Coordinates of C-alpha atoms and ligand atoms in Angstrom, one line a residue:
M5 CA -0.6 -28.8 -18.9
T6 CA -3.7 -31.0 -19.3
G7 CA -6.4 -32.9 -16.6
R8 CA -8.7 -35.0 -17.9
P9 CA -10.7 -34.6 -21.3
G10 CA -13.0 -31.6 -21.5
R11 CA -11.2 -30.0 -18.4
T12 CA -8.3 -28.0 -20.6
G13 CA -8.4 -24.7 -22.4
R14 CA -10.5 -24.2 -24.8
T15 CA -9.4 -24.0 -28.7
T16 CA -11.8 -22.3 -31.3
R17 CA -12.1 -24.4 -34.7
G18 CA -11.1 -22.3 -37.6
G19 CA -12.1 -23.2 -41.0
S20 CA -15.7 -24.7 -42.2
Q21 CA -16.3 -26.8 -39.3
A22 CA -16.5 -23.7 -37.1
S23 CA -20.2 -23.4 -35.2
A24 CA -22.1 -21.0 -34.1
G25 CA -20.4 -21.4 -31.0
D26 CA -17.4 -20.7 -32.5
L27 CA -18.3 -17.2 -34.1
L28 CA -19.5 -16.3 -30.6
E29 CA -15.9 -16.7 -28.3
L30 CA -14.7 -15.5 -31.6
V31 CA -16.4 -12.1 -30.9
R32 CA -16.5 -12.2 -26.8
S33 CA -12.2 -12.7 -27.3
G34 CA -12.4 -9.5 -29.5
R35 CA -10.7 -12.0 -31.7
A36 CA -13.1 -10.9 -34.5
T37 CA -15.7 -8.7 -34.1
T38 CA -16.9 -8.0 -37.7
R39 CA -18.7 -10.5 -40.2
G40 CA -15.7 -9.4 -42.8
A41 CA -13.4 -10.8 -39.9
L42 CA -15.3 -13.8 -38.8
Q43 CA -15.1 -15.0 -42.7
Q44 CA -11.8 -14.1 -42.9
V45 CA -10.6 -16.0 -39.4
T46 CA -12.6 -19.3 -39.7
G47 CA -12.7 -19.2 -43.9
L48 CA -16.2 -19.5 -43.9
S49 CA -18.4 -17.8 -46.6
R50 CA -20.2 -15.5 -46.0
A51 CA -23.8 -16.9 -46.4
T52 CA -22.7 -19.2 -43.7
V53 CA -21.8 -16.5 -41.0
G54 CA -24.6 -14.3 -41.9
H55 CA -26.8 -17.8 -41.5
R56 CA -24.7 -18.6 -38.2
L57 CA -24.9 -15.5 -36.3
E58 CA -28.7 -14.8 -37.2
R59 CA -29.2 -17.8 -34.8
L60 CA -27.1 -15.8 -31.8
F61 CA -28.7 -12.5 -32.3
R62 CA -32.2 -14.2 -32.5
A63 CA -31.1 -16.4 -29.0
G64 CA -30.5 -12.2 -28.0
W65 CA -26.8 -13.3 -27.4
L66 CA -25.3 -10.8 -29.7
R67 CA -26.0 -7.4 -30.3
E68 CA -24.4 -4.9 -33.0
G69 CA -21.8 -2.6 -31.3
A70 CA -22.5 1.2 -30.5
G71 CA -19.6 2.5 -31.9
G72 CA -21.0 2.7 -35.7
P73 CA -19.3 0.8 -38.8
V74 CA -15.7 0.3 -38.6
D75 CA -13.2 -0.4 -41.9
S76 CA -13.7 -4.1 -43.1
P77 CA -10.6 -6.4 -43.3
L78 CA -11.9 -7.6 -46.4
G79 CA -12.0 -4.1 -48.3
G80 CA -15.7 -2.6 -49.6
R81 CA -18.0 -1.1 -47.1
P82 CA -17.4 -0.7 -43.8
S83 CA -18.7 -3.1 -41.2
I84 CA -21.1 -2.7 -38.5
T85 CA -19.4 -3.9 -35.0
L86 CA -20.6 -7.4 -33.2
E87 CA -20.8 -7.8 -29.3
F88 CA -21.9 -10.2 -26.8
D89 CA -25.3 -8.6 -25.4
D90 CA -24.2 -8.8 -22.2
A91 CA -27.8 -7.8 -20.7
H92 CA -29.5 -11.4 -21.5
A93 CA -29.3 -13.0 -18.5
V94 CA -27.3 -12.9 -15.2
V95 CA -25.2 -15.2 -13.0
L96 CA -25.5 -16.1 -9.4
A97 CA -22.4 -16.4 -7.1
A98 CA -21.8 -17.2 -3.5
D99 CA -18.7 -17.9 -1.6
L100 CA -18.5 -19.7 1.6
D101 CA -16.2 -19.0 4.1
T102 CA -16.1 -20.9 7.6
R103 CA -17.8 -18.7 9.3
H104 CA -19.3 -15.8 7.1
A105 CA -20.6 -16.0 3.4
R106 CA -20.9 -13.8 0.1
A107 CA -23.4 -13.7 -2.5
A108 CA -24.2 -11.6 -5.5
V109 CA -26.3 -11.0 -8.5
L110 CA -23.4 -10.4 -11.7
S111 CA -24.1 -9.5 -14.9
L112 CA -22.9 -11.8 -18.0
T113 CA -19.4 -9.2 -18.3
G114 CA -18.8 -9.7 -14.3
E115 CA -20.5 -6.1 -13.1
M116 CA -21.8 -6.3 -9.3
L117 CA -25.5 -5.9 -9.7
A118 CA -26.3 -6.4 -5.8
E119 CA -24.4 -7.9 -3.1
H120 CA -24.7 -9.4 0.4
G121 CA -22.3 -10.4 2.8
G122 CA -23.7 -12.2 6.1
T123 CA -23.3 -15.1 9.0
L124 CA -23.6 -18.7 7.7
V125 CA -21.5 -21.2 9.6
V126 CA -20.5 -23.9 7.1
E127 CA -20.3 -26.6 9.9
D128 CA -24.3 -26.2 10.2
G129 CA -24.0 -28.6 7.3
P130 CA -25.3 -28.5 3.7
D131 CA -28.9 -28.4 4.0
V132 CA -29.4 -25.7 6.4
V133 CA -26.3 -23.3 4.4
L134 CA -27.5 -24.2 1.2
D135 CA -31.3 -23.6 1.9
E136 CA -30.2 -20.0 3.5
L137 CA -28.7 -19.1 0.1
G138 CA -31.5 -19.9 -1.9
G139 CA -33.3 -17.2 0.3
W140 CA -30.3 -14.3 0.1
F141 CA -30.3 -15.1 -4.1
A142 CA -34.3 -14.6 -3.9
E143 CA -33.6 -11.3 -2.2
L144 CA -30.7 -10.2 -4.4
L145 CA -32.2 -11.0 -7.7
E146 CA -35.3 -8.7 -5.9
K147 CA -32.7 -6.0 -4.8
A148 CA -30.7 -5.8 -8.1
G149 CA -34.1 -5.7 -10.3
H150 CA -33.9 -9.1 -12.1
R151 CA -36.5 -12.0 -12.3
A152 CA -35.3 -15.6 -11.3
D153 CA -36.0 -17.0 -15.1
E154 CA -33.2 -14.4 -16.2
V155 CA -30.7 -16.6 -13.9
C156 CA -28.5 -18.5 -16.4
G157 CA -26.5 -20.0 -13.9
I158 CA -25.3 -20.0 -10.5
G159 CA -21.4 -20.5 -9.3
L160 CA -20.7 -21.3 -6.1
A161 CA -16.9 -21.3 -3.9
V162 CA -16.2 -23.5 -1.0
P163 CA -13.5 -24.0 1.5
G164 CA -12.4 -27.4 0.7
P165 CA -11.6 -29.5 -2.5
V166 CA -13.9 -30.3 -4.8
D167 CA -14.3 -32.8 -7.4
S168 CA -15.7 -30.8 -10.7
E169 CA -17.0 -33.5 -12.7
T170 CA -19.5 -33.9 -10.2
G171 CA -19.4 -30.7 -7.6
R172 CA -19.1 -32.5 -4.4
V173 CA -16.4 -31.8 -2.2
V174 CA -14.0 -34.4 -1.3
Q175 CA -13.2 -35.1 2.8
P176 CA -12.6 -31.7 3.1
P177 CA -11.0 -30.9 6.9
I178 CA -13.1 -28.0 7.3
M179 CA -16.5 -28.7 6.4
P180 CA -18.1 -31.5 8.7
G181 CA -21.0 -32.8 6.9
W182 CA -20.4 -31.8 3.2
D183 CA -18.3 -35.4 2.3
G184 CA -19.7 -36.3 -1.2
Y185 CA -22.8 -34.3 -0.6
D186 CA -24.8 -33.6 -3.8
I187 CA -24.4 -29.7 -3.3
R188 CA -25.4 -28.8 -7.0
G189 CA -28.7 -30.3 -6.6
R190 CA -29.3 -29.1 -3.5
L191 CA -28.6 -25.5 -4.1
A192 CA -30.9 -25.7 -7.6
R193 CA -33.5 -27.1 -5.2
A194 CA -33.3 -24.7 -3.2
F195 CA -33.0 -21.9 -6.0
T196 CA -36.4 -22.7 -7.1
E197 CA -38.4 -23.4 -4.3
R198 CA -37.4 -19.7 -3.2
T199 CA -38.2 -18.1 -6.3
G200 CA -40.4 -20.6 -8.2
A201 CA -37.8 -20.5 -11.2
G202 CA -37.0 -23.8 -13.4
A203 CA -33.8 -25.4 -12.7
V204 CA -30.2 -23.8 -13.7
P205 CA -26.8 -25.2 -13.9
V206 CA -24.9 -25.1 -10.8
L207 CA -21.0 -25.2 -10.5
V208 CA -19.1 -25.7 -7.8
D209 CA -15.1 -25.4 -7.0
N210 CA -12.2 -24.3 -4.6
D211 CA -12.8 -21.0 -3.3
A212 CA -8.8 -20.7 -3.9
N213 CA -9.1 -21.6 -7.2
L214 CA -12.0 -19.3 -8.0
M215 CA -10.4 -16.5 -6.2
A216 CA -7.6 -16.9 -8.5
Y217 CA -9.8 -16.9 -11.9
G218 CA -11.5 -13.8 -10.6
E219 CA -8.0 -11.8 -9.9
Q220 CA -6.1 -13.0 -13.2
R221 CA -9.4 -12.4 -15.4
T222 CA -10.0 -8.8 -14.0
G223 CA -6.2 -7.7 -13.1
Y224 CA -3.6 -10.0 -14.5
P225 CA -5.5 -11.2 -17.8
G226 CA -1.7 -11.3 -19.8
C227 CA -0.6 -13.4 -17.1
S228 CA -0.1 -17.2 -18.4
A229 CA 0.8 -18.7 -15.0
F230 CA -0.8 -17.0 -12.1
V231 CA -0.7 -18.3 -8.5
L232 CA -3.1 -17.3 -5.4
V233 CA -2.8 -18.5 -1.9
K234 CA -5.5 -18.1 0.2
V235 CA -4.3 -17.8 3.7
S236 CA -7.2 -17.7 6.6
T237 CA -9.1 -20.8 8.4
G238 CA -6.8 -23.1 6.4
I239 CA -4.3 -22.4 3.7
G240 CA -5.1 -23.2 0.2
A241 CA -3.8 -22.4 -3.2
G242 CA -5.5 -21.8 -6.8
V243 CA -3.1 -21.9 -10.5
V244 CA -4.4 -20.7 -13.6
V245 CA -2.5 -21.2 -16.5
D246 CA -3.2 -20.0 -20.3
G247 CA -6.4 -18.4 -18.6
S248 CA -7.8 -21.8 -17.4
V249 CA -8.4 -23.0 -13.9
Y250 CA -5.4 -25.8 -13.7
R251 CA -7.2 -28.3 -11.3
G252 CA -5.1 -31.9 -11.8
V253 CA -6.5 -35.0 -12.6
D254 CA -8.6 -35.2 -9.2
G255 CA -9.0 -31.3 -8.1
G256 CA -6.0 -31.5 -5.7
A257 CA -4.2 -29.1 -7.2
G258 CA -3.0 -26.5 -5.1
D259 CA -4.1 -28.0 -1.6
I260 CA -1.2 -26.9 0.2
G261 CA -2.5 -26.4 3.3
H262 CA -1.9 -30.0 4.5
I263 CA 2.2 -30.4 3.1
R264 CA 3.9 -31.7 5.9
V265 CA 6.4 -28.9 7.5
G266 CA 7.6 -31.7 10.1
T267 CA 6.4 -30.0 13.7
E268 CA 4.4 -31.9 16.1
A269 CA 0.6 -29.3 15.8
L270 CA -2.5 -31.4 15.4
C271 CA -4.3 -30.4 12.2
R272 CA -7.9 -30.2 11.5
C273 CA -7.9 -32.6 8.9
G274 CA -6.5 -35.3 11.6
S275 CA -2.6 -35.4 10.6
Y276 CA 0.2 -33.6 12.8
G277 CA 2.8 -31.1 11.2
C278 CA 0.9 -29.6 8.2
L279 CA 1.4 -26.2 7.2
A280 CA -2.0 -25.7 8.0
A281 CA -1.9 -26.4 11.9
V282 CA 0.6 -24.1 12.0
A283 CA 0.9 -21.2 9.7
S284 CA -3.2 -20.4 9.0
G285 CA -5.4 -17.7 10.2
G286 CA -6.8 -20.4 12.6
A287 CA -3.5 -21.4 13.7
V288 CA -1.9 -17.9 14.6
A289 CA -5.4 -17.2 16.3
R290 CA -4.6 -20.4 18.7
R291 CA -1.1 -18.8 19.3
L292 CA -2.7 -15.9 20.3
A293 CA -5.0 -17.6 22.7
E294 CA -2.3 -19.2 24.3
S295 CA -0.8 -16.0 25.4
G296 CA -4.1 -14.2 26.9
V297 CA -4.7 -12.3 23.6
R298 CA -8.8 -12.2 22.5
A299 CA -8.5 -14.5 19.0
A300 CA -10.6 -17.4 18.2
S301 CA -10.5 -17.5 14.0
G302 CA -8.3 -15.9 11.2
S303 CA -11.2 -13.3 11.0
D304 CA -10.1 -11.9 14.8
V305 CA -6.2 -12.6 13.7
R306 CA -7.2 -9.8 10.4
D307 CA -8.9 -7.8 12.9
L308 CA -5.7 -7.5 15.5
L309 CA -2.8 -7.0 12.4
A310 CA -5.1 -3.7 10.9
A311 CA -5.1 -2.2 14.7
G312 CA -1.4 -3.0 14.3
H313 CA -1.2 -5.3 17.2
P314 CA 2.5 -6.5 18.0
E315 CA 2.3 -9.9 18.5
A316 CA 0.0 -10.6 16.1
A317 CA 2.1 -9.2 13.7
A318 CA 5.2 -11.1 14.8
L319 CA 3.0 -14.1 14.6
A320 CA 1.7 -13.5 11.4
R321 CA 5.2 -12.8 10.0
E322 CA 6.5 -16.2 10.9
A323 CA 3.8 -17.3 9.3
G324 CA 4.8 -16.3 6.2
R325 CA 8.2 -17.7 6.2
R326 CA 6.6 -21.1 7.4
V327 CA 4.3 -20.5 4.1
G328 CA 7.3 -18.6 1.8
D329 CA 9.2 -21.8 2.3
V330 CA 6.9 -24.0 1.0
L331 CA 6.3 -21.3 -1.8
A332 CA 9.8 -21.6 -2.7
T333 CA 9.0 -25.1 -4.1
V334 CA 5.7 -24.2 -5.7
V335 CA 7.6 -21.3 -7.5
T336 CA 10.0 -23.1 -8.9
L337 CA 8.1 -25.7 -10.3
L338 CA 5.5 -23.0 -11.7
N339 CA 7.4 -20.2 -12.4
P340 CA 4.5 -17.8 -12.2
G341 CA 4.4 -14.2 -13.4
V342 CA 2.1 -13.4 -10.2
L343 CA 2.2 -15.0 -6.9
M344 CA -1.1 -13.5 -5.0
I345 CA -1.6 -13.5 -1.5
A346 CA -4.8 -13.5 0.0
G347 CA -7.0 -14.4 2.9
D348 CA -7.3 -12.9 6.5
L349 CA -3.4 -12.8 7.4
A350 CA -2.7 -11.0 3.5
G351 CA -0.8 -8.0 4.9
T352 CA 2.6 -6.7 5.4
A353 CA 3.6 -8.8 8.5
F354 CA 2.7 -11.7 6.7
L355 CA 4.4 -10.3 3.1
T356 CA 7.2 -9.9 4.4
G357 CA 8.0 -13.4 6.1
V358 CA 6.6 -14.6 2.5
R359 CA 9.5 -13.0 0.8
E360 CA 11.8 -13.4 3.3
L361 CA 11.8 -17.2 2.9
L362 CA 10.8 -17.3 -1.1
Y363 CA 13.8 -15.4 -1.8
Q364 CA 16.0 -17.4 0.2
R365 CA 15.0 -20.3 -1.2
A366 CA 13.8 -20.4 -4.9
L367 CA 16.1 -20.2 -7.6
P368 CA 16.7 -16.7 -9.0
R369 CA 15.6 -17.9 -12.3
S370 CA 12.2 -18.7 -10.6
T371 CA 11.9 -15.5 -9.1
G372 CA 13.7 -12.6 -11.3
H373 CA 10.3 -12.1 -13.2
L374 CA 8.0 -12.6 -10.4
E375 CA 5.5 -10.0 -8.5
V376 CA 4.3 -11.0 -5.0
V377 CA 1.5 -9.3 -4.6
T378 CA -1.8 -8.5 -2.7
S379 CA -5.3 -9.5 -3.6
R380 CA -7.5 -6.2 -5.9
L381 CA -10.5 -7.7 -5.8
G382 CA -10.4 -8.3 -1.9
E383 CA -13.5 -10.7 -0.6
R384 CA -15.2 -10.2 -4.0
A385 CA -12.6 -11.7 -5.6
G386 CA -14.4 -15.8 -5.1
L387 CA -17.8 -14.0 -6.2
V388 CA -16.4 -12.6 -9.5
G389 CA -14.8 -16.3 -10.6
A390 CA -17.6 -17.7 -9.2
G391 CA -19.5 -15.9 -11.9
A392 CA -16.8 -15.8 -14.7
L393 CA -16.7 -19.8 -14.1
V394 CA -20.6 -20.3 -14.9
V395 CA -20.1 -17.7 -18.1
E396 CA -17.6 -19.2 -19.7
H397 CA -19.0 -23.1 -19.1
L398 CA -22.1 -21.9 -20.3
Y399 CA -21.0 -19.5 -23.3
A400 CA -18.2 -22.1 -24.0
P401 CA -18.1 -23.2 -28.2
E402 CA -19.4 -27.1 -27.4
R403 CA -22.1 -25.9 -25.2
V404 CA -23.7 -23.5 -27.5
E405 CA -25.0 -25.6 -29.7
E406 CA -27.0 -27.4 -27.7
R407 CA -28.0 -24.6 -25.6
L408 CA -29.5 -22.7 -28.9
L409 CA -31.1 -26.2 -30.0
A410 CA -33.1 -26.4 -26.6
M411 CA -34.0 -22.4 -27.0
G412 CA -35.1 -23.8 -30.5
V413 CA -33.2 -21.1 -32.3
Ligands
ZN8 ZN1 -4.0 -30.8 7.6

């Protein structure tokens, strides 16, 4: 599966072409962590490996491991192990939901250093929301004890389809006023205005994509085909194949909420009969409200489910069956090892409904090794994924050389 050029999984060049970035990648992935192992994997001479590593040391990106020397694969003296120095920078991440957001400072290896959640209403528009996020970032850095000039990049998860080339959302049904808006530029400016630091790169992606990325990397690193379905105000899916988010040609992969399931219900996208119009947290809240239960949003439904409300549970199970029917097709097409259900409705009742229809409709061959699970990271999943996206982007072999040159190293 390939998307546009540059969007596919990465390769590390071997042979005499291996760059400083390739060596860094080998160390970060754990595939080669000594000078001898790097020589062996790349075929580079000892002097060339030494020269390239020296640049990475000067940049502060590599350090000698605390574990002491290990046996060298080339024989001879034991070698010092090398490791990625995750203390030379930090990452900022934010995850926007329709009425709530979370933001965090993360280490380069994904550790949460400071975190904040609060009300932020997407419908207030990008200027208000992104400016407010800039303020949150400034406070979080102070809380974490880090300076703004230590920030190497910002990752943002949004509840809508994103063109990852431009970082702009494309016709988002639940983000009025955001269509085509320059999110990267505005958030970079908000960060600079609030902290006085220089501009940093901003990456934007769909929330389900980033939740899938965060959950797969931390909980299921060996799973080569991973699908996460987020069921909150809307419904979206993220697909991680061979360790990379699969976005499709236009960033539209996984946008299953607007598949027509043939009902008369009006969806927020303007069409009738979408899956999200009958099986999302918003749809269940509407059904509950019609029968006199106080519920206005997916998070209200989540609270009712947690309190054991029988009508909410029955409707969640019915919604699960609707989603399970669509997921039978998803599973047949992708044959994932893990199907994770996340978001406001993710709980026993919904999962029971998903399983009922999924196993009834999908071929046994597609479900034989399938694990159907709920989220491990919970509301942190999007933050972890957004942070990892930034790190993998900035330290990818093809970007390391230009960054080293810009640093004068
Ligand atoms: Zn729709």
